[in-house]
PDB file of C-alpha atoms and ligand atoms in Angstrom:
ATOM      1  CA  MET A   7      -9.026  18.875   8.178  1.00 44.00           C
ATOM      2  CA  SER A   8     -10.619  17.721  11.315  1.00 47.00           C
ATOM      3  CA  GLY A   9     -10.429  14.170  12.208  1.00 68.00           C
ATOM      4  CA  GLU A  10      -8.326  11.385  11.543  1.00 89.00           C
ATOM      5  CA  ALA A  11      -6.637  10.703   7.989  1.00 97.00           C
ATOM      6  CA  PHE A  12      -6.928   7.480   6.088  1.00 98.00           C
ATOM      7  CA  ASP A  13      -4.567   5.664   3.082  1.00 98.00           C
ATOM      8  CA  ILE A  14      -7.444   2.815   2.673  1.00 98.00           C
ATOM      9  CA  ILE A  15      -4.504   0.842   0.789  1.00 98.00           C
ATOM     10  CA  GLY A  16      -6.107  -2.717  -1.844  1.00 98.00           C
ATOM     11  CA  ASP A  17      -5.487  -5.692  -2.134  1.00 98.00           C
ATOM     12  CA  VAL A  18      -1.515  -6.463  -2.245  1.00 98.00           C
ATOM     13  CA  HIS A  19      -2.031  -9.931  -3.247  1.00 98.00           C
ATOM     14  CA  GLY A  20       2.045 -10.949  -1.774  1.00 98.00           C
ATOM     15  CA  GLN A  21       3.607  -8.076  -3.883  1.00 98.00           C
ATOM     16  CA  ALA A  22       5.956  -6.828  -0.916  1.00 98.00           C
ATOM     17  CA  TRP A  23       7.450  -5.034  -3.143  1.00 98.00           C
ATOM     18  CA  LYS A  24       4.330  -2.464  -5.111  1.00 98.00           C
ATOM     19  CA  LEU A  25       4.034  -2.167  -1.046  1.00 98.00           C
ATOM     20  CA  LEU A  26       7.322  -0.706  -0.277  1.00 98.00           C
ATOM     21  CA  CYS A  27       6.525   1.637  -3.284  1.00 98.00           C
ATOM     22  CA  LEU A  28       3.390   2.511  -2.568  1.00 98.00           C
ATOM     23  CA  LEU A  29       4.348   3.767   1.360  1.00 98.00           C
ATOM     24  CA  GLU A  30       6.368   5.884   0.325  1.00 98.00           C
ATOM     25  CA  ILE A  31       5.258   7.352  -2.619  1.00 98.00           C
ATOM     26  CA  LEU A  32       2.358   7.969   0.966  1.00 98.00           C
ATOM     27  CA  GLY A  33       5.154   8.783   2.929  1.00 98.00           C
ATOM     28  CA  TYR A  34       5.392   6.730   5.251  1.00 98.00           C
ATOM     29  CA  ARG A  35       8.250   5.763   6.510  1.00 98.00           C
ATOM     30  CA  ARG A  36      10.301   2.811   8.586  1.00 98.00           C
ATOM     31  CA  ILE A  37      11.170   3.424  12.522  1.00 97.00           C
ATOM     32  CA  ASP A  38      12.547   0.830  14.342  1.00 96.00           C
ATOM     33  CA  GLY A  39      11.345  -1.631  11.630  1.00 94.00           C
ATOM     34  CA  VAL A  40       7.794   0.035  11.510  1.00 98.00           C
ATOM     35  CA  TRP A  41       5.899   2.312   8.294  1.00 98.00           C
ATOM     36  CA  GLU A  42       4.203   4.600  10.051  1.00 98.00           C
ATOM     37  CA  HIS A  43       2.958   7.958   8.731  1.00 98.00           C
ATOM     38  CA  PRO A  44       2.987  10.837  11.028  1.00 96.00           C
ATOM     39  CA  GLU A  45       0.127  12.229  10.456  1.00 97.00           C
ATOM     40  CA  ARG A  46      -2.048   9.286   8.179  1.00 97.00           C
ATOM     41  CA  LYS A  47      -3.240   6.267   9.156  1.00 98.00           C
ATOM     42  CA  ALA A  48      -3.064   3.403   7.131  1.00 98.00           C
ATOM     43  CA  ILE A  49      -6.361   0.982   6.355  1.00 98.00           C
ATOM     44  CA  PHE A  50      -5.585  -2.763   4.376  1.00 98.00           C
ATOM     45  CA  VAL A  51      -8.559  -3.999   2.870  1.00 98.00           C
ATOM     46  CA  GLY A  52      -7.336  -7.279   2.686  1.00 98.00           C
ATOM     47  CA  ASP A  53      -6.180 -10.314   0.600  1.00 98.00           C
ATOM     48  CA  LEU A  54      -2.322  -9.446   1.744  1.00 98.00           C
ATOM     49  CA  ILE A  55      -1.775 -13.377   0.210  1.00 98.00           C
ATOM     50  CA  ASP A  56      -1.823 -16.152  -1.982  1.00 98.00           C
ATOM     51  CA  ARG A  57      -0.277 -15.232  -5.992  1.00 96.00           C
ATOM     52  CA  GLY A  58       2.634 -12.818  -5.630  1.00 96.00           C
ATOM     53  CA  PRO A  59       6.310 -13.684  -4.592  1.00 97.00           C
ATOM     54  CA  ARG A  60       6.656 -12.295  -1.795  1.00 97.00           C
ATOM     55  CA  GLN A  61       4.844 -13.240   1.434  1.00 98.00           C
ATOM     56  CA  LEU A  62       5.325 -13.239   4.599  1.00 98.00           C
ATOM     57  CA  GLU A  63       7.608  -9.807   3.685  1.00 98.00           C
ATOM     58  CA  THR A  64       4.005  -8.782   3.191  1.00 98.00           C
ATOM     59  CA  ILE A  65       2.645  -9.754   6.582  1.00 98.00           C
ATOM     60  CA  ASN A  66       6.251  -8.710   8.288  1.00 98.00           C
ATOM     61  CA  ILE A  67       5.378  -5.262   6.695  1.00 98.00           C
ATOM     62  CA  VAL A  68       1.449  -5.147   8.125  1.00 98.00           C
ATOM     63  CA  ARG A  69       1.295  -7.188  11.290  1.00 98.00           C
ATOM     64  CA  PRO A  70       4.045  -4.753  13.077  1.00 98.00           C
ATOM     65  CA  MET A  71       1.312  -1.484  11.497  1.00 98.00           C
ATOM     66  CA  VAL A  72      -1.272  -3.055  12.867  1.00 98.00           C
ATOM     67  CA  GLU A  73      -0.052  -4.024  16.210  1.00 97.00           C
ATOM     68  CA  SER A  74       2.069  -0.673  16.444  1.00 97.00           C
ATOM     69  CA  GLY A  75      -1.426   0.958  15.671  1.00 97.00           C
ATOM     70  CA  SER A  76       0.159   2.807  12.331  1.00 98.00           C
ATOM     71  CA  ALA A  77      -2.613   0.348  10.679  1.00 98.00           C
ATOM     72  CA  GLN A  78      -5.429  -1.637  10.790  1.00 98.00           C
ATOM     73  CA  CYS A  79      -6.679  -5.093   8.410  1.00 98.00           C
ATOM     74  CA  VAL A  80      -9.818  -6.109   7.871  1.00 98.00           C
ATOM     75  CA  LEU A  81      -9.779  -9.817   7.103  1.00 98.00           C
ATOM     76  CA  GLY A  82     -10.131 -11.044   3.035  1.00 98.00           C
ATOM     77  CA  ASN A  83     -11.085 -14.311   0.953  1.00 98.00           C
ATOM     78  CA  HIS A  84      -7.600 -15.307   0.800  1.00 98.00           C
ATOM     79  CA  GLU A  85      -7.297 -15.402   4.773  1.00 98.00           C
ATOM     80  CA  PHE A  86     -10.355 -16.925   5.876  1.00 98.00           C
ATOM     81  CA  ASN A  87      -9.266 -19.326   3.464  1.00 98.00           C
ATOM     82  CA  ALA A  88      -6.021 -19.552   5.067  1.00 98.00           C
ATOM     83  CA  ILE A  89      -6.950 -20.455   8.510  1.00 98.00           C
ATOM     84  CA  ALA A  90     -10.364 -22.611   7.000  1.00 98.00           C
ATOM     85  CA  TRP A  91      -7.137 -24.958   5.508  1.00 98.00           C
ATOM     86  CA  ALA A  92      -4.707 -24.894   8.503  1.00 98.00           C
ATOM     87  CA  THR A  93      -7.816 -25.219  10.924  1.00 98.00           C
ATOM     88  CA  PRO A  94      -8.709 -30.007  11.651  1.00 97.00           C
ATOM     89  CA  HIS A  95     -12.704 -30.616  10.957  1.00 97.00           C
ATOM     90  CA  PRO A  96     -14.095 -31.099  14.632  1.00 95.00           C
ATOM     91  CA  GLU A  97     -16.383 -33.691  12.810  1.00 94.00           C
ATOM     92  CA  GLU A  98     -14.454 -35.535  10.386  1.00 95.00           C
ATOM     93  CA  PRO A  99     -10.908 -36.643  11.269  1.00 95.00           C
ATOM     94  CA  GLY A 100      -7.639 -35.934   8.646  1.00 95.00           C
ATOM     95  CA  GLU A 101      -9.952 -33.543   7.435  1.00 97.00           C
ATOM     96  CA  HIS A 102     -10.056 -29.473   7.113  1.00 98.00           C
ATOM     97  CA  LEU A 103     -12.160 -27.247   7.171  1.00 98.00           C
ATOM     98  CA  ARG A 104     -10.774 -26.434   3.896  1.00 98.00           C
ATOM     99  CA  SER A 105     -10.364 -29.311   1.827  1.00 97.00           C
ATOM    100  CA  ARG A 106      -6.904 -30.157   1.560  1.00 96.00           C
ATOM    101  CA  ARG A 107      -7.954 -33.009  -0.944  1.00 95.00           C
ATOM    102  CA  ARG A 108      -8.695 -30.234  -3.500  1.00 95.00           C
ATOM    103  CA  ALA A 109      -5.990 -29.149  -6.234  1.00 96.00           C
ATOM    104  CA  SER A 110      -7.792 -25.964  -6.927  1.00 95.00           C
ATOM    105  CA  ASN A 111      -7.607 -25.499  -3.494  1.00 97.00           C
ATOM    106  CA  ARG A 112      -3.878 -26.158  -2.874  1.00 97.00           C
ATOM    107  CA  ALA A 113      -3.011 -24.319  -5.870  1.00 97.00           C
ATOM    108  CA  GLN A 114      -4.938 -20.974  -5.275  1.00 96.00           C
ATOM    109  CA  HIS A 115      -2.764 -21.146  -1.447  1.00 98.00           C
ATOM    110  CA  GLU A 116       0.328 -22.123  -2.393  1.00 98.00           C
ATOM    111  CA  ALA A 117       2.827 -19.162  -2.858  1.00 98.00           C
ATOM    112  CA  PHE A 118       1.724 -19.131   0.642  1.00 98.00           C
ATOM    113  CA  LEU A 119       2.363 -22.360   1.734  1.00 98.00           C
ATOM    114  CA  ALA A 120       5.687 -22.710  -0.234  1.00 98.00           C
ATOM    115  CA  GLU A 121       6.891 -19.905   2.460  1.00 98.00           C
ATOM    116  CA  VAL A 122       5.154 -21.242   5.677  1.00 97.00           C
ATOM    117  CA  GLU A 123       4.032 -25.013   5.435  1.00 96.00           C
ATOM    118  CA  ASN A 124       5.088 -27.102   7.739  1.00 95.00           C
ATOM    119  CA  THR A 125       7.007 -23.919  10.190  1.00 96.00           C
ATOM    120  CA  SER A 126       5.834 -22.731  13.421  1.00 97.00           C
ATOM    121  CA  THR A 127       5.038 -19.153  11.402  1.00 97.00           C
ATOM    122  CA  HIS A 128       2.502 -21.019   9.713  1.00 98.00           C
ATOM    123  CA  ASP A 129       0.707 -21.192  12.594  1.00 97.00           C
ATOM    124  CA  GLU A 130       1.656 -17.668  14.037  1.00 98.00           C
ATOM    125  CA  VAL A 131       0.279 -15.950  10.804  1.00 98.00           C
ATOM    126  CA  ILE A 132      -2.909 -17.669  11.241  1.00 98.00           C
ATOM    127  CA  ALA A 133      -3.394 -16.977  14.900  1.00 98.00           C
ATOM    128  CA  TRP A 134      -2.214 -12.818  13.629  1.00 98.00           C
ATOM    129  CA  PHE A 135      -5.041 -13.656  10.134  1.00 98.00           C
ATOM    130  CA  LYS A 136      -7.748 -15.020  13.184  1.00 98.00           C
ATOM    131  CA  THR A 137      -7.569 -11.007  14.640  1.00 98.00           C
ATOM    132  CA  LEU A 138      -8.427  -9.341  11.884  1.00 98.00           C
ATOM    133  CA  PRO A 139     -12.431  -8.017  11.454  1.00 98.00           C
ATOM    134  CA  LEU A 140     -14.416  -8.775   8.850  1.00 98.00           C
ATOM    135  CA  TRP A 141     -15.319  -5.448   8.773  1.00 98.00           C
ATOM    136  CA  LEU A 142     -14.428  -1.469  10.575  1.00 98.00           C
ATOM    137  CA  ASP A 143     -17.004   1.303  11.097  1.00 98.00           C
ATOM    138  CA  LEU A 144     -15.024   3.966  11.728  1.00 97.00           C
ATOM    139  CA  GLY A 145     -17.973   6.475  11.914  1.00 96.00           C
ATOM    140  CA  ALA A 146     -16.743   8.844   8.367  1.00 97.00           C
ATOM    141  CA  ILE A 147     -16.207   5.996   6.568  1.00 98.00           C
ATOM    142  CA  ARG A 148     -16.322   2.482   6.403  1.00 98.00           C
ATOM    143  CA  VAL A 149     -14.643  -1.061   4.866  1.00 98.00           C
ATOM    144  CA  VAL A 150     -14.956  -4.151   3.988  1.00 98.00           C
ATOM    145  CA  HIS A 151     -13.486  -6.579   1.430  1.00 98.00           C
ATOM    146  CA  ALA A 152     -15.325  -7.156  -0.398  1.00 98.00           C
ATOM    147  CA  CYS A 153     -19.338  -5.896  -0.176  1.00 98.00           C
ATOM    148  CA  TRP A 154     -21.091  -3.837   2.979  1.00 97.00           C
ATOM    149  CA  ASN A 155     -24.141  -5.528   3.830  1.00 96.00           C
ATOM    150  CA  ASP A 156     -26.385  -3.774   6.843  1.00 95.00           C
ATOM    151  CA  ALA A 157     -28.498  -7.233   6.895  1.00 94.00           C
ATOM    152  CA  TYR A 158     -25.522 -10.214   7.441  1.00 96.00           C
ATOM    153  CA  MET A 159     -23.429  -7.594   9.624  1.00 97.00           C
ATOM    154  CA  SER A 160     -26.498  -7.007  11.805  1.00 95.00           C
ATOM    155  CA  ARG A 161     -27.386 -10.109  11.758  1.00 95.00           C
ATOM    156  CA  ILE A 162     -24.023 -12.084  12.613  1.00 97.00           C
ATOM    157  CA  LYS A 163     -22.662  -9.184  14.348  1.00 96.00           C
ATOM    158  CA  SER A 164     -23.585 -10.300  18.192  1.00 94.00           C
ATOM    159  CA  HIS A 165     -22.051 -13.870  17.254  1.00 95.00           C
ATOM    160  CA  LEU A 166     -18.606 -12.276  16.384  1.00 97.00           C
ATOM    161  CA  GLY A 167     -15.772 -12.556  19.187  1.00 96.00           C
ATOM    162  CA  PRO A 168     -14.657  -8.318  20.081  1.00 92.00           C
ATOM    163  CA  ASN A 169     -13.717  -6.495  17.234  1.00 95.00           C
ATOM    164  CA  ASN A 170     -15.935  -8.117  14.593  1.00 97.00           C
ATOM    165  CA  THR A 171     -13.266 -11.093  14.696  1.00 98.00           C
ATOM    166  CA  LEU A 172     -14.877 -14.528  13.104  1.00 97.00           C
ATOM    167  CA  THR A 173     -14.355 -17.301  16.295  1.00 97.00           C
ATOM    168  CA  ASP A 174     -13.065 -20.402  16.369  1.00 96.00           C
ATOM    169  CA  ASP A 175     -17.123 -21.733  16.212  1.00 96.00           C
ATOM    170  CA  LEU A 176     -17.769 -19.283  14.098  1.00 97.00           C
ATOM    171  CA  MET A 177     -15.536 -20.506  11.338  1.00 97.00           C
ATOM    172  CA  VAL A 178     -17.129 -23.993  11.767  1.00 97.00           C
ATOM    173  CA  LEU A 179     -20.471 -22.604  10.835  1.00 97.00           C
ATOM    174  CA  ALA A 180     -18.859 -20.106   8.582  1.00 97.00           C
ATOM    175  CA  SER A 181     -17.018 -23.275   6.390  1.00 97.00           C
ATOM    176  CA  ARG A 182     -20.713 -25.251   6.070  1.00 96.00           C
ATOM    177  CA  ASP A 183     -21.818 -24.979   2.563  1.00 95.00           C
ATOM    178  CA  GLY A 184     -25.646 -23.444   2.978  1.00 94.00           C
ATOM    179  CA  HIS A 185     -25.664 -22.156   6.852  1.00 97.00           C
ATOM    180  CA  TRP A 186     -26.367 -18.779   6.864  1.00 97.00           C
ATOM    181  CA  VAL A 187     -22.974 -17.918   8.668  1.00 97.00           C
ATOM    182  CA  PHE A 188     -21.546 -19.130   5.527  1.00 97.00           C
ATOM    183  CA  GLU A 189     -24.069 -17.149   3.510  1.00 96.00           C
ATOM    184  CA  ALA A 190     -23.138 -13.998   5.442  1.00 97.00           C
ATOM    185  CA  VAL A 191     -19.191 -14.165   5.625  1.00 98.00           C
ATOM    186  CA  GLU A 192     -19.540 -14.974   2.113  1.00 97.00           C
ATOM    187  CA  ALA A 193     -21.324 -11.767   1.078  1.00 97.00           C
ATOM    188  CA  LEU A 194     -18.459  -9.537   3.551  1.00 98.00           C
ATOM    189  CA  CYS A 195     -15.529 -11.222   1.602  1.00 98.00           C
ATOM    190  CA  LYS A 196     -16.803 -12.259  -1.351  1.00 97.00           C
ATOM    191  CA  GLY A 197     -19.534 -10.380  -2.731  1.00 96.00           C
ATOM    192  CA  LEU A 198     -23.271 -10.767  -3.634  1.00 94.00           C
ATOM    193  CA  GLU A 199     -23.887 -12.922  -7.257  1.00 91.00           C
ATOM    194  CA  VAL A 200     -26.829 -13.556  -8.937  1.00 87.00           C
ATOM    195  CA  ILE A 201     -28.160 -16.965 -11.116  1.00 85.00           C
ATOM    196  CA  LEU A 202     -27.677 -15.154 -14.791  1.00 84.00           C
ATOM    197  CA  PRO A 203     -30.604 -15.754 -17.282  1.00 80.00           C
ATOM    198  CA  ASP A 204     -31.172 -18.610 -19.474  1.00 75.00           C
ATOM    199  CA  ASP A 205     -28.283 -20.723 -19.257  1.00 77.00           C
ATOM    200  CA  LEU A 206     -25.817 -17.678 -19.820  1.00 81.00           C
ATOM    201  CA  SER A 207     -22.217 -18.774 -18.062  1.00 82.00           C
ATOM    202  CA  PHE A 208     -18.708 -16.752 -19.073  1.00 82.00           C
ATOM    203  CA  HIS A 209     -15.308 -18.357 -18.024  1.00 82.00           C
ATOM    204  CA  ASP A 210     -13.774 -16.277 -14.881  1.00 79.00           C
ATOM    205  CA  LYS A 211      -9.822 -15.591 -14.856  1.00 75.00           C
ATOM    206  CA  ASP A 212      -8.765 -18.575 -13.793  1.00 76.00           C
ATOM    207  CA  GLY A 213     -10.702 -20.471 -16.260  1.00 81.00           C
ATOM    208  CA  HIS A 214     -13.267 -21.428 -14.350  1.00 83.00           C
ATOM    209  CA  GLN A 215     -17.431 -21.827 -15.655  1.00 86.00           C
ATOM    210  CA  ARG A 216     -19.981 -19.632 -13.953  1.00 84.00           C
ATOM    211  CA  ARG A 217     -23.248 -19.727 -14.148  1.00 85.00           C
ATOM    212  CA  ALA A 218     -23.614 -16.715 -11.447  1.00 88.00           C
ATOM    213  CA  ALA A 219     -22.476 -13.557 -11.873  1.00 87.00           C
ATOM    214  CA  ARG A 220     -21.134 -10.655  -9.245  1.00 90.00           C
ATOM    215  CA  VAL A 221     -23.465  -7.992  -8.472  1.00 93.00           C
ATOM    216  CA  LYS A 222     -22.424  -4.375  -8.424  1.00 94.00           C
ATOM    217  CA  TRP A 223     -23.966  -4.401  -4.824  1.00 94.00           C
ATOM    218  CA  TRP A 224     -22.807  -0.576  -4.693  1.00 94.00           C
ATOM    219  CA  ALA A 225     -25.787  -0.200  -7.351  1.00 91.00           C
ATOM    220  CA  PRO A 226     -27.867   3.096  -6.909  1.00 87.00           C
ATOM    221  CA  ASP A 227     -30.697   0.827  -8.308  1.00 85.00           C
ATOM    222  CA  PHE A 228     -31.052  -2.917  -9.187  1.00 89.00           C
ATOM    223  CA  SER A 229     -33.235  -1.861 -11.823  1.00 88.00           C
ATOM    224  CA  SER A 230     -31.258  -3.801 -14.431  1.00 88.00           C
ATOM    225  CA  LEU A 231     -30.242  -6.760 -14.599  1.00 88.00           C
ATOM    226  CA  ARG A 232     -27.054  -6.050 -17.075  1.00 88.00           C
ATOM    227  CA  ASN A 233     -26.299  -2.961 -15.808  1.00 88.00           C
ATOM    228  CA  SER A 234     -25.778  -4.249 -12.127  1.00 90.00           C
ATOM    229  CA  THR A 235     -23.788  -7.594 -12.790  1.00 89.00           C
ATOM    230  CA  LEU A 236     -20.055  -7.723 -13.384  1.00 87.00           C
ATOM    231  CA  ALA A 237     -19.704 -10.432 -16.168  1.00 82.00           C
ATOM    232  CA  PRO A 238     -17.300 -10.360 -18.695  1.00 79.00           C
ATOM    233  CA  GLY A 239     -18.342  -8.088 -21.685  1.00 80.00           C
ATOM    234  CA  SER A 240     -18.561 -10.463 -23.924  1.00 79.00           C
ATOM    235  CA  VAL A 241     -21.426 -11.908 -22.129  1.00 81.00           C
ATOM    236  CA  LEU A 242     -22.802  -8.607 -20.716  1.00 83.00           C
ATOM    237  CA  ALA A 243     -24.498  -7.477 -23.773  1.00 82.00           C
ATOM    238  CA  ASP A 244     -26.836 -10.831 -23.564  1.00 81.00           C
ATOM    239  CA  ILE A 245     -27.616 -10.675 -20.038  1.00 84.00           C
ATOM    240  CA  PRO A 246     -31.173  -9.118 -20.994  1.00 83.00           C
ATOM    241  CA  ASN A 247     -32.544  -5.499 -19.227  1.00 86.00           C
ATOM    242  CA  ILE A 248     -35.122  -6.747 -17.165  1.00 87.00           C
ATOM    243  CA  PRO A 249     -35.207  -5.990 -13.235  1.00 86.00           C
ATOM    244  CA  LEU A 250     -33.380  -8.290 -10.639  1.00 85.00           C
ATOM    245  CA  PRO A 251     -35.246 -10.851  -9.152  1.00 81.00           C
ATOM    246  CA  PRO A 252     -36.768  -9.805  -5.963  1.00 83.00           C
ATOM    247  CA  ASP A 253     -33.699 -10.309  -3.264  1.00 85.00           C
ATOM    248  CA  PRO A 254     -33.808  -8.847   0.400  1.00 85.00           C
ATOM    249  CA  ARG A 255     -30.094  -8.920   0.209  1.00 88.00           C
ATOM    250  CA  LEU A 256     -30.180  -5.589  -1.905  1.00 89.00           C
ATOM    251  CA  LYS A 257     -31.082  -3.380  -0.438  1.00 87.00           C
ATOM    252  CA  PRO A 258     -29.892   0.369  -2.033  1.00 88.00           C
ATOM    253  CA  TYR A 259     -26.880   2.042   0.651  1.00 92.00           C
ATOM    254  CA  GLU A 260     -27.561   4.439   2.966  1.00 92.00           C
ATOM    255  CA  GLY A 261     -24.163   5.560   5.108  1.00 96.00           C
ATOM    256  CA  PRO A 262     -20.638   6.558   4.428  1.00 97.00           C
ATOM    257  CA  PRO A 263     -18.125   6.440   1.970  1.00 98.00           C
ATOM    258  CA  VAL A 264     -17.627   2.464   1.442  1.00 98.00           C
ATOM    259  CA  PHE A 265     -14.461   0.999   0.924  1.00 98.00           C
ATOM    260  CA  PHE A 266     -12.863  -2.043  -1.101  1.00 98.00           C
ATOM    261  CA  GLY A 267     -11.153  -4.340  -2.303  1.00 98.00           C
ATOM    262  CA  HIS A 268     -11.373  -7.861  -4.002  1.00 97.00           C
ATOM    263  CA  TYR A 269     -12.589  -6.757  -7.549  1.00 96.00           C
ATOM    264  CA  TRP A 270      -9.736  -7.178  -9.606  1.00 95.00           C
ATOM    265  CA  ARG A 271     -10.730  -4.127 -11.182  1.00 96.00           C
ATOM    266  CA  THR A 272      -8.395  -2.751 -14.346  1.00 95.00           C
ATOM    267  CA  GLY A 273      -7.835   0.722 -15.923  1.00 96.00           C
ATOM    268  CA  SER A 274      -7.207   4.223 -14.351  1.00 97.00           C
ATOM    269  CA  PRO A 275      -8.201   3.977 -10.407  1.00 98.00           C
ATOM    270  CA  GLU A 276     -12.021   5.627 -10.463  1.00 98.00           C
ATOM    271  CA  VAL A 277     -14.389   5.750  -7.821  1.00 97.00           C
ATOM    272  CA  MET A 278     -17.690   3.931  -8.373  1.00 95.00           C
ATOM    273  CA  THR A 279     -19.816   6.675  -7.580  1.00 92.00           C
ATOM    274  CA  GLY A 280     -19.688   9.741  -4.612  1.00 94.00           C
ATOM    275  CA  LYS A 281     -19.535   6.962  -1.789  1.00 97.00           C
ATOM    276  CA  PHE A 282     -18.238   3.357  -3.094  1.00 98.00           C
ATOM    277  CA  ALA A 283     -14.506   3.514  -3.295  1.00 98.00           C
ATOM    278  CA  CYS A 284     -12.455  -0.345  -4.430  1.00 98.00           C
ATOM    279  CA  VAL A 285      -8.922  -0.017  -4.406  1.00 98.00           C
ATOM    280  CA  ASP A 286      -8.305  -3.184  -5.529  1.00 98.00           C
ATOM    281  CA  TYR A 287      -6.435  -2.494  -9.584  1.00 98.00           C
ATOM    282  CA  SER A 288      -5.046  -6.392  -9.484  1.00 97.00           C
ATOM    283  CA  ALA A 289      -1.428  -5.800  -8.160  1.00 98.00           C
ATOM    284  CA  GLY A 290      -1.595  -9.764  -7.368  1.00 96.00           C
ATOM    285  CA  LYS A 291      -1.240  -9.781 -11.098  1.00 94.00           C
ATOM    286  CA  ASP A 292       0.162  -7.508 -13.282  1.00 95.00           C
ATOM    287  CA  GLY A 293      -1.697  -3.884 -11.818  1.00 97.00           C
ATOM    288  CA  PRO A 294      -0.780  -1.431 -10.243  1.00 98.00           C
ATOM    289  CA  LEU A 295      -1.026  -1.534  -6.057  1.00 98.00           C
ATOM    290  CA  VAL A 296      -3.462   1.734  -5.200  1.00 98.00           C
ATOM    291  CA  ALA A 297      -4.683   3.357  -2.298  1.00 98.00           C
ATOM    292  CA  TYR A 298      -7.463   6.010  -1.854  1.00 98.00           C
ATOM    293  CA  ARG A 299      -5.549   9.439   0.264  1.00 98.00           C
ATOM    294  CA  TRP A 300      -9.249  10.209   2.675  1.00 98.00           C
ATOM    295  CA  GLU A 301      -8.312  13.181   4.452  1.00 97.00           C
ATOM    296  CA  GLY A 302     -12.586  13.317   5.863  1.00 96.00           C
ATOM    297  CA  GLU A 303     -14.435  14.169   2.094  1.00 97.00           C
ATOM    298  CA  SER A 304     -17.240  12.643   2.296  1.00 96.00           C
ATOM    299  CA  GLU A 305     -17.839  12.274  -1.607  1.00 97.00           C
ATOM    300  CA  LEU A 306     -15.178  10.670  -3.022  1.00 98.00           C
ATOM    301  CA  LYS A 307     -12.796  11.638  -5.780  1.00 98.00           C
ATOM    302  CA  ASN A 308     -11.164  10.076  -8.784  1.00 98.00           C
ATOM    303  CA  ALA A 309      -7.944  12.666  -7.501  1.00 98.00           C
ATOM    304  CA  HIS A 310      -7.505  10.891  -4.174  1.00 98.00           C
ATOM    305  CA  PHE A 311      -6.410   7.525  -5.502  1.00 98.00           C
ATOM    306  CA  VAL A 312      -2.167   6.903  -5.242  1.00 98.00           C
ATOM    307  CA  SER A 313      -0.700   4.174  -7.124  1.00 98.00           C
ATOM    308  CA  SER A 314       2.501   2.416  -7.186  1.00 97.00           C
ATOM    309  CA  ASP A 315       3.320  -0.596  -9.987  1.00 93.00           C
ATOM    310  CA  GLY A 316       6.157  -1.250  -8.457  1.00 89.00           C
ATOM    311  CA  SER A 317       8.289  -0.011 -10.671  1.00 86.00           C
TER     312      SER A 317
HETATM  313 MN1   MN B 410     -10.307 -11.262  -2.635  1.00 93.60          MN
END
């Protein structure tokens, strides 16, 4: 085996216990308070926080790994939202970049706030989130939270801080609905969506009605709206088998394998294609925490997934 070997770990969402079990299975050991592996590095795909029962413990496992060089971690939409929640709005006194007036915003962030609100730890954790890159391009593999998109990445790259981080100025623009920076960060951290035709809609996992569906941006082509859409089975059959409307955001991907999280997958872990692997299998709910053990291959394999349900 040449070069480095990586374990790409899915969205933890505060499930520290599942993470500890997974690190054990992967052969990591805790040395002077830091989990490390003699031959491998971990990469977290983001969404460390929200939902689960052990928010700070999760941070206190991952952050020392990142700071010691035993792991890297990209920014997930939940870390992005946490920064926006904590950042005063520059133009609207008393407001924040993510509105605290909306009950759903607080509800989504409640497990995290319950552990840190009104403590200095909150500020420290947010300051650390601001150091997380939007994506990692390691040459032989690439990692992003939700969607690899060369067009948005090349457009935003020159505005980013060191190590592909969001600057304070970009945080403001990324929180302004309709701004291109908002669109770019949404794409990378939440994926791409298309509006469904003919008034089709469905209810998502949180019960919200959706008129737009996530796109399988990893698809080899976009010739069928039904086959390139991540809608629930109940509505999928009603989505017509027509090509997607022309969309400059959607181009067949060229490059090394891409790892990502975000999609709350279920069932046994499988690569999307030999070039794409999602490592989010709903650990934030009742699913296992999943890792992909990468050993240098350019064609990803199902046999390389490792999971822990915390038992
Ligand atoms: Mn996510």
